[in-house]
mmCIF file of C-alpha atoms in Angstrom:
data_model
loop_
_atom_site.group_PDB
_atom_site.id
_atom_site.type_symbol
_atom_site.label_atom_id
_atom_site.label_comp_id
_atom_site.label_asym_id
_atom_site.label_seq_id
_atom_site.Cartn_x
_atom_site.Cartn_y
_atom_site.Cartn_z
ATOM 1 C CA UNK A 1 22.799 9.542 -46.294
ATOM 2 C CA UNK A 2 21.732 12.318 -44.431
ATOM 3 C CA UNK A 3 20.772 15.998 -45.259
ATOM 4 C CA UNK A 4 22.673 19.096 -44.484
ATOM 5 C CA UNK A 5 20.628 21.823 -44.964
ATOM 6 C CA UNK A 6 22.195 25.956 -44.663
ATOM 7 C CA UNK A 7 19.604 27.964 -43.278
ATOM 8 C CA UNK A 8 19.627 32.110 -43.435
ATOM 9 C CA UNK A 9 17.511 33.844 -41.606
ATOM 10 C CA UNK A 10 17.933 38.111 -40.836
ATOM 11 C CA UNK A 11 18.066 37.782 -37.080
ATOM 12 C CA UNK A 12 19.476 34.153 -36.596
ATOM 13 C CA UNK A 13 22.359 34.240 -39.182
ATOM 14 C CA UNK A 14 23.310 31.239 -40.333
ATOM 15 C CA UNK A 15 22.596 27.589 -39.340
ATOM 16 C CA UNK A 16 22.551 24.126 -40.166
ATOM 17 C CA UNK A 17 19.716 21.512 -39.778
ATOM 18 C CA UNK A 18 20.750 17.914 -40.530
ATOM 19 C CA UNK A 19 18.145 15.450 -41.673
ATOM 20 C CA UNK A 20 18.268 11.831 -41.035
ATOM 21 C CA UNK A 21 16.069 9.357 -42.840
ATOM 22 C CA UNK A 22 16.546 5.887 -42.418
ATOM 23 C CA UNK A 23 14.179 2.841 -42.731
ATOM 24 C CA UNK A 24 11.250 2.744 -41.200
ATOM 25 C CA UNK A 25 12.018 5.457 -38.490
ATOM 26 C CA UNK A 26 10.673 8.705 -38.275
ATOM 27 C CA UNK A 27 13.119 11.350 -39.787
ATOM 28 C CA UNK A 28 15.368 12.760 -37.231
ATOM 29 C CA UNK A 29 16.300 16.565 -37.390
ATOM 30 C CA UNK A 30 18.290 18.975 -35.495
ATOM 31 C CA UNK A 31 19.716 22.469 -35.978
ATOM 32 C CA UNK A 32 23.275 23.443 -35.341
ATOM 33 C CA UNK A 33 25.322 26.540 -35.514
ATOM 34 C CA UNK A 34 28.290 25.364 -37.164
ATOM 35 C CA UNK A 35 28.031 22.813 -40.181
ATOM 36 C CA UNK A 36 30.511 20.417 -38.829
ATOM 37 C CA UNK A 37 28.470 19.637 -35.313
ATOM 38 C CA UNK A 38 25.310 19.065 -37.886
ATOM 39 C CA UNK A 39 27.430 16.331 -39.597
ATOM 40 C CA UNK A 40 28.463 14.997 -36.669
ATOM 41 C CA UNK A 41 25.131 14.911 -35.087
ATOM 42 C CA UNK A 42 23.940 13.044 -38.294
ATOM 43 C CA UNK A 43 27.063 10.414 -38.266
ATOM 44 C CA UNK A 44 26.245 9.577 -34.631
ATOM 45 C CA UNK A 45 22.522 9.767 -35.348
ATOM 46 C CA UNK A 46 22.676 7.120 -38.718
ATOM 47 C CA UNK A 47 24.927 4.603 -36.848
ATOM 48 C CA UNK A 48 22.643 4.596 -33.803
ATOM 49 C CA UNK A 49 19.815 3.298 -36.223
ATOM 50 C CA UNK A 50 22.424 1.143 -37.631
ATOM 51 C CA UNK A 51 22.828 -0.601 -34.332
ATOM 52 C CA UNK A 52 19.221 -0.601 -33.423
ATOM 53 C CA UNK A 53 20.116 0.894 -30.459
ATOM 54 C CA UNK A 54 18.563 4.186 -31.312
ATOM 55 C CA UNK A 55 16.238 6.302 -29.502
ATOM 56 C CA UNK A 56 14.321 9.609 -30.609
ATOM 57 C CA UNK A 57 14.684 12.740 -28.128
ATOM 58 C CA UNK A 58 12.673 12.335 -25.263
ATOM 59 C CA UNK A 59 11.872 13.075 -21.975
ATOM 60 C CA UNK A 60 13.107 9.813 -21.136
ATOM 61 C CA UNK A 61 16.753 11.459 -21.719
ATOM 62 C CA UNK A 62 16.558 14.260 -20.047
ATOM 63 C CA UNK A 63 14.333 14.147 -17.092
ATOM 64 C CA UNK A 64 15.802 12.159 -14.356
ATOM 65 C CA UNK A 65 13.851 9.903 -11.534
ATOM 66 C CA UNK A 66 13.701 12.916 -9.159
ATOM 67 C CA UNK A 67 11.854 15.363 -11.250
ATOM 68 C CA UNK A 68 9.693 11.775 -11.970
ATOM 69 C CA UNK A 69 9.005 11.216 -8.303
ATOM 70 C CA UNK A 70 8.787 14.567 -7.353
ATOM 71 C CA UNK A 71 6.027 15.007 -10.143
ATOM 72 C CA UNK A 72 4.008 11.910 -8.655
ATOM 73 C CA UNK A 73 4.631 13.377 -5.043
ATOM 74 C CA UNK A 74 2.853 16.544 -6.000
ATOM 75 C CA UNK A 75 0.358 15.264 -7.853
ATOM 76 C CA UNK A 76 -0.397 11.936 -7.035
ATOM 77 C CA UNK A 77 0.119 11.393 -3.502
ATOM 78 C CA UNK A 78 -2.305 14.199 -1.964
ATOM 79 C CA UNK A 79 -5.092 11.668 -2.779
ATOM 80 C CA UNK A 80 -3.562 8.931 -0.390
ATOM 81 C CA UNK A 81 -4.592 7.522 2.656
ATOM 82 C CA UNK A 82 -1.085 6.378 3.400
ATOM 83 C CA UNK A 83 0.698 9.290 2.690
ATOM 84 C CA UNK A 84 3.181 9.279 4.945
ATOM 85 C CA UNK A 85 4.449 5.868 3.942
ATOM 86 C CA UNK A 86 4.459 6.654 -0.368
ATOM 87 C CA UNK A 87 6.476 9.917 0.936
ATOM 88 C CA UNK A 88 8.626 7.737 3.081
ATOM 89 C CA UNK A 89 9.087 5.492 -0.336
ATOM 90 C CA UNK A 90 9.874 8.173 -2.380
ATOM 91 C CA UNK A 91 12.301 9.600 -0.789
ATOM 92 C CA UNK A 92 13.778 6.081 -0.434
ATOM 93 C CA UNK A 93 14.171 6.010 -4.274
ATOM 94 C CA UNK A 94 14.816 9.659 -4.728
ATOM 95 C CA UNK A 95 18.613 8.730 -2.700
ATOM 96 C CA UNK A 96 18.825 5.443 -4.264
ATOM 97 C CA UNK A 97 18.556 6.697 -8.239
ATOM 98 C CA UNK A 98 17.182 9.893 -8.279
ATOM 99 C CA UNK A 99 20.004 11.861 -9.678
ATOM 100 C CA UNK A 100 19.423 9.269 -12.954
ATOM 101 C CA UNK A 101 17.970 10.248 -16.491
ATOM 102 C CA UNK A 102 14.796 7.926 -16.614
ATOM 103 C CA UNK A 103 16.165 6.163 -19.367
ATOM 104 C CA UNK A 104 19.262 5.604 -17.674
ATOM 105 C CA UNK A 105 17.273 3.248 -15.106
ATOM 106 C CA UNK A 106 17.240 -0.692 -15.803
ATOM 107 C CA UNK A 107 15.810 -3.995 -14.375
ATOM 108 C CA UNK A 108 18.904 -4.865 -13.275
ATOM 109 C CA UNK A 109 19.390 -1.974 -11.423
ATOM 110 C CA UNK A 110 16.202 -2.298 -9.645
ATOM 111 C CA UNK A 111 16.580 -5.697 -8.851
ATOM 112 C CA UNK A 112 20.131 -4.886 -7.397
ATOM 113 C CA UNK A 113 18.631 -2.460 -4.810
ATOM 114 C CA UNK A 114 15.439 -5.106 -4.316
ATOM 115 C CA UNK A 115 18.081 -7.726 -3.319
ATOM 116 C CA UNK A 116 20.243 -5.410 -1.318
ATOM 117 C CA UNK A 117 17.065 -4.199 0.895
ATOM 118 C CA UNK A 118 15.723 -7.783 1.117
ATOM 119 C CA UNK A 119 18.762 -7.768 3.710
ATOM 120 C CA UNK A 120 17.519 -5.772 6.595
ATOM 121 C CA UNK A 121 13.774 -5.907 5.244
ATOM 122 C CA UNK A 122 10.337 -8.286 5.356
ATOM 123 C CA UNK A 123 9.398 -9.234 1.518
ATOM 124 C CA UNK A 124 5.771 -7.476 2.130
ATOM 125 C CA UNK A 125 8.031 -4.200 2.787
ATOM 126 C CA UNK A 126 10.521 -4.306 -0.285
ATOM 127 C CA UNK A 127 7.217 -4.984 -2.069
ATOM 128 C CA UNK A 128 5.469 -2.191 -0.854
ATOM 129 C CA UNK A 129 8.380 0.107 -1.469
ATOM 130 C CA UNK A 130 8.672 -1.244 -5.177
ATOM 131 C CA UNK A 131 4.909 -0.825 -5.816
ATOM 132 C CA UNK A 132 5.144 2.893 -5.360
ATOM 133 C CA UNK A 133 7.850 3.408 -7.839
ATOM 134 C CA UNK A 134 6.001 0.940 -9.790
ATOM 135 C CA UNK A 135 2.859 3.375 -9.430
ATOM 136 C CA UNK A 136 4.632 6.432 -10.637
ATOM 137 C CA UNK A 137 6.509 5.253 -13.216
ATOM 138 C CA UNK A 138 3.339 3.382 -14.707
ATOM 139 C CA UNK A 139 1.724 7.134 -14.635
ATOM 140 C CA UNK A 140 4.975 8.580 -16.148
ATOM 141 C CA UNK A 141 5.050 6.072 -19.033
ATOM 142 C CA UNK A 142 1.150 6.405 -19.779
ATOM 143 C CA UNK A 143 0.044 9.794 -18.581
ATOM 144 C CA UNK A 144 2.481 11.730 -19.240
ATOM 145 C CA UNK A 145 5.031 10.228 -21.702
ATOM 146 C CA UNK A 146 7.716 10.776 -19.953
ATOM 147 C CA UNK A 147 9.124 6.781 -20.010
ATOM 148 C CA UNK A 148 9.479 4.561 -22.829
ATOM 149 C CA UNK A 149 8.681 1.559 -20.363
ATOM 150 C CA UNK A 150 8.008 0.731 -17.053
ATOM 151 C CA UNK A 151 11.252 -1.742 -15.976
ATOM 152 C CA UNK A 152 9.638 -2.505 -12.512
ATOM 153 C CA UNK A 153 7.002 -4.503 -14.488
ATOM 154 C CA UNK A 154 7.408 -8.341 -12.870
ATOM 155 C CA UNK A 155 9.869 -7.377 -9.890
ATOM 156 C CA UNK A 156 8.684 -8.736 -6.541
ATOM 157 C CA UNK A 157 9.819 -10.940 -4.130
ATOM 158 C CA UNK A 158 7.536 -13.850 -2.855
ATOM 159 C CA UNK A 159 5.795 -13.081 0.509
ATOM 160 C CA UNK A 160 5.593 -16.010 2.897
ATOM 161 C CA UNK A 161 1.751 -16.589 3.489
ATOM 162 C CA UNK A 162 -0.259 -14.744 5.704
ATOM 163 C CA UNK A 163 -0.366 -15.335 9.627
ATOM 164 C CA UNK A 164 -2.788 -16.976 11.350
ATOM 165 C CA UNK A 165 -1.845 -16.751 14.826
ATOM 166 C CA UNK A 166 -5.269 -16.969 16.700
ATOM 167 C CA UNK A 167 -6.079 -17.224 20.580
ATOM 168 C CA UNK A 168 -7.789 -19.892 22.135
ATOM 169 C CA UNK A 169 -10.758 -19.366 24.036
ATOM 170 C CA UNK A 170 -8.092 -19.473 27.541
ATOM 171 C CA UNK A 171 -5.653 -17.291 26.291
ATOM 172 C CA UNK A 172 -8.469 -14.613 24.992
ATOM 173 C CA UNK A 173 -10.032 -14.749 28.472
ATOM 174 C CA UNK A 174 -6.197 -14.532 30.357
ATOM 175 C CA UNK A 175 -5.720 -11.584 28.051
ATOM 176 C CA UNK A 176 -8.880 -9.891 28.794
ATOM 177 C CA UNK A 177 -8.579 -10.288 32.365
ATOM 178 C CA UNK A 178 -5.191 -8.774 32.553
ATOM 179 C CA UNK A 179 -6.060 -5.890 30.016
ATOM 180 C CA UNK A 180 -9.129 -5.035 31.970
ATOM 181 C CA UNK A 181 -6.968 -4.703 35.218
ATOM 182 C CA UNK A 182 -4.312 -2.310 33.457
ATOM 183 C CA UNK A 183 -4.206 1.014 34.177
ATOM 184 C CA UNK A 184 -4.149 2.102 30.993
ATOM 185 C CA UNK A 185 -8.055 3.775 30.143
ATOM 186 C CA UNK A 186 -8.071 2.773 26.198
ATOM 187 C CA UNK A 187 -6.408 -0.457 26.170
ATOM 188 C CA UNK A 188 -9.170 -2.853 27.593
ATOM 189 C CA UNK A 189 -11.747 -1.198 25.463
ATOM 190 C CA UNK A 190 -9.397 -1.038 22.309
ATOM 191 C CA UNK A 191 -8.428 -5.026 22.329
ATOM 192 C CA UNK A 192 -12.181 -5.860 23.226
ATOM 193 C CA UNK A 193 -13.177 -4.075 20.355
ATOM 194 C CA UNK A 194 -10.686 -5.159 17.893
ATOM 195 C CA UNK A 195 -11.561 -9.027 19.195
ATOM 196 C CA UNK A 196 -15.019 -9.136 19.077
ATOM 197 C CA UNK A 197 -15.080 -6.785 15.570
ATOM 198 C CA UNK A 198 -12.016 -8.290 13.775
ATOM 199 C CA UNK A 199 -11.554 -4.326 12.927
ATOM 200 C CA UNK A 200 -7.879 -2.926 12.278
ATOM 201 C CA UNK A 201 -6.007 -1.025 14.591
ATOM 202 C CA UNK A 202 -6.315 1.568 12.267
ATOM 203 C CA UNK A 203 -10.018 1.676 11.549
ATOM 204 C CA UNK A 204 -10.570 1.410 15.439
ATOM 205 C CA UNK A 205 -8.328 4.315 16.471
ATOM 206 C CA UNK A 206 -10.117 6.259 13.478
ATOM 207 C CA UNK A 207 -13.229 6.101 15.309
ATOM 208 C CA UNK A 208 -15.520 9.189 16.343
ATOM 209 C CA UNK A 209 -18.326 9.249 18.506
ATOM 210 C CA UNK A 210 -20.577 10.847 16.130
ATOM 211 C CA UNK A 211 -20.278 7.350 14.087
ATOM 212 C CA UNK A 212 -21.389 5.315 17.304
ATOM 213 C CA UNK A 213 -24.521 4.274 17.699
ATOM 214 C CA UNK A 214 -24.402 2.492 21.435
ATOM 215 C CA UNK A 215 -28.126 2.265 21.763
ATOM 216 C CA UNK A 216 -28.738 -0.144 18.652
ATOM 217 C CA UNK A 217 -25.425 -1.561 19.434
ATOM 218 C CA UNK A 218 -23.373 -0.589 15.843
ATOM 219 C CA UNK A 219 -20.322 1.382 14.455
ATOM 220 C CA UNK A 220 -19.919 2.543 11.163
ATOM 221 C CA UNK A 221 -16.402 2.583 10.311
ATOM 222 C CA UNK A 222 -15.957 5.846 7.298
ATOM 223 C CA UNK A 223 -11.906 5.154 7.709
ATOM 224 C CA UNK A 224 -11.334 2.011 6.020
ATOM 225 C CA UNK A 225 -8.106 0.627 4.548
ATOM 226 C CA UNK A 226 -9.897 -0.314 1.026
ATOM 227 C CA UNK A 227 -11.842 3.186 1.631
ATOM 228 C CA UNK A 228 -15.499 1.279 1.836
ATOM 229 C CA UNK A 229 -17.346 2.059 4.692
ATOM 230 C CA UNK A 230 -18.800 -0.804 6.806
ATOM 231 C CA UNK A 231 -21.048 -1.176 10.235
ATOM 232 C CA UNK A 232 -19.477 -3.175 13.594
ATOM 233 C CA UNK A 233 -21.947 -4.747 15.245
ATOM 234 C CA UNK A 234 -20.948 -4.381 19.392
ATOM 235 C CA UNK A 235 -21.542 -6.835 22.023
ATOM 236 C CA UNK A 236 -23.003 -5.635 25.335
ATOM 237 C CA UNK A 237 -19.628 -5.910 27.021
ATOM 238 C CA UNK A 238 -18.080 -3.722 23.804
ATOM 239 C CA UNK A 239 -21.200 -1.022 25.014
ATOM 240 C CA UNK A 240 -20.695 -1.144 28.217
ATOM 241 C CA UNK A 241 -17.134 -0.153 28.074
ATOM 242 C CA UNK A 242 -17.603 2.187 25.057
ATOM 243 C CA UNK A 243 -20.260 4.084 27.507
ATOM 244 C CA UNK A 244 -17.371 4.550 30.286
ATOM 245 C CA UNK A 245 -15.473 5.843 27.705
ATOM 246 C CA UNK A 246 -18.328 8.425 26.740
ATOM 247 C CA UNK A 247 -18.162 9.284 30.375
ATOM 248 C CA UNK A 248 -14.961 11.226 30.097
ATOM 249 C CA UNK A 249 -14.977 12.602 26.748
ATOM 250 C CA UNK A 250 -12.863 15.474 25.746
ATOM 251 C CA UNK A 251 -14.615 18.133 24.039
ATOM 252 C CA UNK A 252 -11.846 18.903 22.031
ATOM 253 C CA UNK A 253 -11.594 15.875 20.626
ATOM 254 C CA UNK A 254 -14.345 13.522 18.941
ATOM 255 C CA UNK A 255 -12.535 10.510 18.510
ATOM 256 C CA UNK A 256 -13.238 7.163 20.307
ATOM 257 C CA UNK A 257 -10.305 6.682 21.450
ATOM 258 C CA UNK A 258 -8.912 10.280 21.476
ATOM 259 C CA UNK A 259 -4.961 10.392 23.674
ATOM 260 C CA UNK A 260 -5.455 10.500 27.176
ATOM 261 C CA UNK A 261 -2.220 13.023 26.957
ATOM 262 C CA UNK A 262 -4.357 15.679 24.869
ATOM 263 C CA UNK A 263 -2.255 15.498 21.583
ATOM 264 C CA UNK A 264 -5.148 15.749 18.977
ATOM 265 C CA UNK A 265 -2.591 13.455 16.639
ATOM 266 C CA UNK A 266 -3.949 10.197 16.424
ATOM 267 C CA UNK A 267 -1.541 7.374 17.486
ATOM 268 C CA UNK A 268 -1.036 4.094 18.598
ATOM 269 C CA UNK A 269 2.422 4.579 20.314
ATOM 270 C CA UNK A 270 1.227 5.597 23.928
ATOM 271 C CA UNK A 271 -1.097 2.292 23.983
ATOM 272 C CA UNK A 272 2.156 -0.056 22.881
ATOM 273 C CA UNK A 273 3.541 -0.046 26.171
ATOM 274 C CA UNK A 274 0.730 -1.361 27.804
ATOM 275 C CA UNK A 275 -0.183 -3.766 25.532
ATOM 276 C CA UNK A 276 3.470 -5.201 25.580
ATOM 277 C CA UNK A 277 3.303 -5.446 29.162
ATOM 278 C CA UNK A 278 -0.411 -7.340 28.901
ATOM 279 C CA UNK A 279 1.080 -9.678 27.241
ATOM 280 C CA UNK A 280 3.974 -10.611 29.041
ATOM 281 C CA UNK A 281 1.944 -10.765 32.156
ATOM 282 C CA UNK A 282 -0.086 -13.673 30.960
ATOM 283 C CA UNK A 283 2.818 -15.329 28.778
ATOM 284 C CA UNK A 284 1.602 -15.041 25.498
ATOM 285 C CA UNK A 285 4.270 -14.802 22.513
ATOM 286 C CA UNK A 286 4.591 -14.527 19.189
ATOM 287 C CA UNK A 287 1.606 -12.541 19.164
ATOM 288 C CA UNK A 288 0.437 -8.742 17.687
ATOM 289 C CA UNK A 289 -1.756 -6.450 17.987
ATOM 290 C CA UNK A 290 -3.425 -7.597 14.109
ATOM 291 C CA UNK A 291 -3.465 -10.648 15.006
ATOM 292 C CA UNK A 292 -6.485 -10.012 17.435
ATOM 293 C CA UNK A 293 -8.033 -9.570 13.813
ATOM 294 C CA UNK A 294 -6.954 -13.022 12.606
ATOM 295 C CA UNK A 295 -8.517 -14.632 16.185
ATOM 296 C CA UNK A 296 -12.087 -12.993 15.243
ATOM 297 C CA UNK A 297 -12.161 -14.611 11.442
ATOM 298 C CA UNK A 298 -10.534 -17.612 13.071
ATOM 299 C CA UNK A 299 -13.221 -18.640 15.355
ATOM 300 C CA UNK A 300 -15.751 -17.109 12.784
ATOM 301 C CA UNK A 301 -14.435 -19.700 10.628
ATOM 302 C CA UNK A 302 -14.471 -22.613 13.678
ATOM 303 C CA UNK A 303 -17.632 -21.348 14.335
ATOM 304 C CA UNK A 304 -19.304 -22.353 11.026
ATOM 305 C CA UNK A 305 -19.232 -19.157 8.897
ATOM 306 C CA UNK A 306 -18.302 -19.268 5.247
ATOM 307 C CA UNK A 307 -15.082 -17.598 3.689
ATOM 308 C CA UNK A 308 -17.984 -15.327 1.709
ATOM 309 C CA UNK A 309 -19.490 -14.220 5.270
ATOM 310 C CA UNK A 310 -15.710 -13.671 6.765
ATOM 311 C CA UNK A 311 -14.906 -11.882 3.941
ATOM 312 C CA UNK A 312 -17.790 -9.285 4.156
ATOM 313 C CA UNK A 313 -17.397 -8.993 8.097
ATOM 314 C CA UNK A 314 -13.415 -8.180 7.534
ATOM 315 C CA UNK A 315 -13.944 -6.065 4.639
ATOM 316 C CA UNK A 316 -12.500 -7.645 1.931
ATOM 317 C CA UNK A 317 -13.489 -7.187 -1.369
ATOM 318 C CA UNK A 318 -12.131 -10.480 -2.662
ATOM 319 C CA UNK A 319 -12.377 -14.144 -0.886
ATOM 320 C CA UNK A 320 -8.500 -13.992 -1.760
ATOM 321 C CA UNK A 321 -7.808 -12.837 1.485
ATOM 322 C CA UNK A 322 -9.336 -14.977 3.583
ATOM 323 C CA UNK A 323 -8.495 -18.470 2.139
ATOM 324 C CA UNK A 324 -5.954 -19.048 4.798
ATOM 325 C CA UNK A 325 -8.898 -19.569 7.435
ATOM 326 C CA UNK A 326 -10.420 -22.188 4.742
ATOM 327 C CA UNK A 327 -9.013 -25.319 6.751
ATOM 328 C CA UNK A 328 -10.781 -24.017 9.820
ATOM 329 C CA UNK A 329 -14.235 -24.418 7.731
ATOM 330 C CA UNK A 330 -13.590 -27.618 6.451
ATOM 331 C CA UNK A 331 -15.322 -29.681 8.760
ATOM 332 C CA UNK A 332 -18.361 -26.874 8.842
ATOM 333 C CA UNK A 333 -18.119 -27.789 5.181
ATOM 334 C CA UNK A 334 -18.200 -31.411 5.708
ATOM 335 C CA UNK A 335 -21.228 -31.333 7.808
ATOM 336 C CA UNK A 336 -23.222 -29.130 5.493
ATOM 337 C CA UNK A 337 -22.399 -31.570 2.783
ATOM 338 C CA UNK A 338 -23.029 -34.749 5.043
ATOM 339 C CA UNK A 339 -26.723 -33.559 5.630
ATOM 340 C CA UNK A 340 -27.362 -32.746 2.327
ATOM 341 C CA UNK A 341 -26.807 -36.014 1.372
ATOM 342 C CA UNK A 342 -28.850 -37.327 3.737
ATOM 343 C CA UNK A 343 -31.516 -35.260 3.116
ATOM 344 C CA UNK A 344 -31.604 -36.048 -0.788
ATOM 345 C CA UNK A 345 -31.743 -39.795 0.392
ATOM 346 C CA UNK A 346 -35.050 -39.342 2.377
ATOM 347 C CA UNK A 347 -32.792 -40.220 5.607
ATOM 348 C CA UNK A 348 -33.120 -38.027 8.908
#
């Protein structure tokens, strides 16, 4: 049973704290004005516990998912190199369920919206997307105890593998003939760089000249997407057009590949147009700009290297990554193994 205590105090008058002790669980106690709402409290309280349905007061019940997300926006996303795209997620989820108490939110519930934008969306999206509310609730659970329990734990949708659309030797010199005849100034140097450096779009646009180092022929990219910074070696061709670049360099502006249009805003949106029309002109489909990046570990891979070596030259931190050029090695692999054998037998 529970206990209904009468409490006097000079400035507070009267109240009444119920007690509820039951089990195993920590006692429960709250103070009411009028003895009645204390019992009634307790009643509710006792067959709660009953049901095992029962949980204490908490944050849980009465933050909701904005002030969550809102939380992790202040405090969490500053740090990020993609901020623009957590924002972009957050107020995705802010709309969806934001005006619910945290412990309001289940699996289901999740997995209802996954499925619904799954519709209209790539997996690798709706998994990106979950991941940040994943992220923050993860921190509100553990850092700040404001969640019971993380119910994004497990939900994903399976991504198709990787691409691996690569150019063959024709197509890469069709492309560079046409891209070196547009009349765009940063697109020839931008795809020559990307194919002979496997670099992302990203890294390449992020490029200043104070990083370039055309007399011994390397790059050190600082703005990388797993935030380790690594050197691009550069082919004479790479140098030569790098130094026409240099020719007309804004001095407002030390980036590589700085907008002809003088917005300082780095972007990749007044280079699209050109590149579309590059590759129409010599009839290539199916094809993006990344995938320039997949053609350089490609023929790294035809050309002998190891998944280890691709790995380091891409900047991956795991061989995970990479395993989808491993059929491209296999008959490097076979050979390496084939004279080994040979070798231990005393043959030539």
């Amino acid at each position: 049973m529970a206990t209904i205590r009468k409490r006097v105090r000079k400035k507070a008058g009267v109240s009444w704290q119920a007690i509820v002790r039951r089990g195993d669980h920590p006692p429960q106690r709250k103070t009411f004005k009028r003895k009645t709402d204390a019992e009634a409290w307790a009643t509710e309280i006792e067959s709660a516990i009953n049901k095992d349905d029962f949980v204490p007061d908490h944050p849980s019940k009465s933050k909701t998912v904005e002030d969550l997300l809102e939380r992790y926006r202040k405090t969490e996303v500053p740090g990020k190199r993609n901020q623009r795209n957590v924002n972009r997620h957050v107020d995705f989820w802010i709309d969806e369920i934001g005006a619910f108490k945290i412990a309001q939110v289940t699996r289901s519930q999740i997995i209802e919206i996954r499925d619904e934008m799954a519709s209209d969306r790539a997996p690798g999206t709706v998994n990106r997307y979950l991941a940040t509310l994943r992220h923050a609730w993860g921190i509100a659970e553990v850092d700040w105890e404001w969640a019971t329990f993380n119910p994004l734990k497990k939900i994903k949708l399976p991504e198709p593998r990787g691409r691996n659309r690569f150019l063959s030797h024709d197509e890469i010199k069709a492309l560079l003939k046409t891209t070196g005849e547009s009349a765009h100034p940063l697109l020839h140097p931008l795809v020559l760089v990307a194919l002979t450096t496997g670099a992302r779009r990203g890294e390449i646009m992020g490029l200043r000249w104070g990083d370039v180092d055309l007399s011994n022929r390397r790059v050190l990219l600082r703005e990388t997407k797993n935030t380790d910074e690594r050197v691009l070696a550069l082919v004479p061709q790479v140098v030569d057009e790098l130094r026409k670049l240099q020719k007309v360099w804004r001095i407002d502006d030390d980036r590589v590949f700085a907008n002809p249009n003088g917005h300082k805003k780095r972007t990749y949106s007044n280079i699209e147009a050109a590149w579309k029309k590059a590759r129409a002109e010599v009839g290539i489909k199916d094809f993006r700009f990344h995938d320039l990046r997949h053609t350089h570990a490609s023929h790294m891979a035809m050309n002998g290297k190891t998944l280890r070596e691709i790995a380091e030259a891409l900047g991956h931190r795991t061989l995970a990554m990479v395993r989808r050029y491993s059929h491209l090695t296999d008959a490097h692999v076979h050979s390496v193994m084939e004279e080994t054998a040979l070798r231990i037998l005393g043959d030539e």
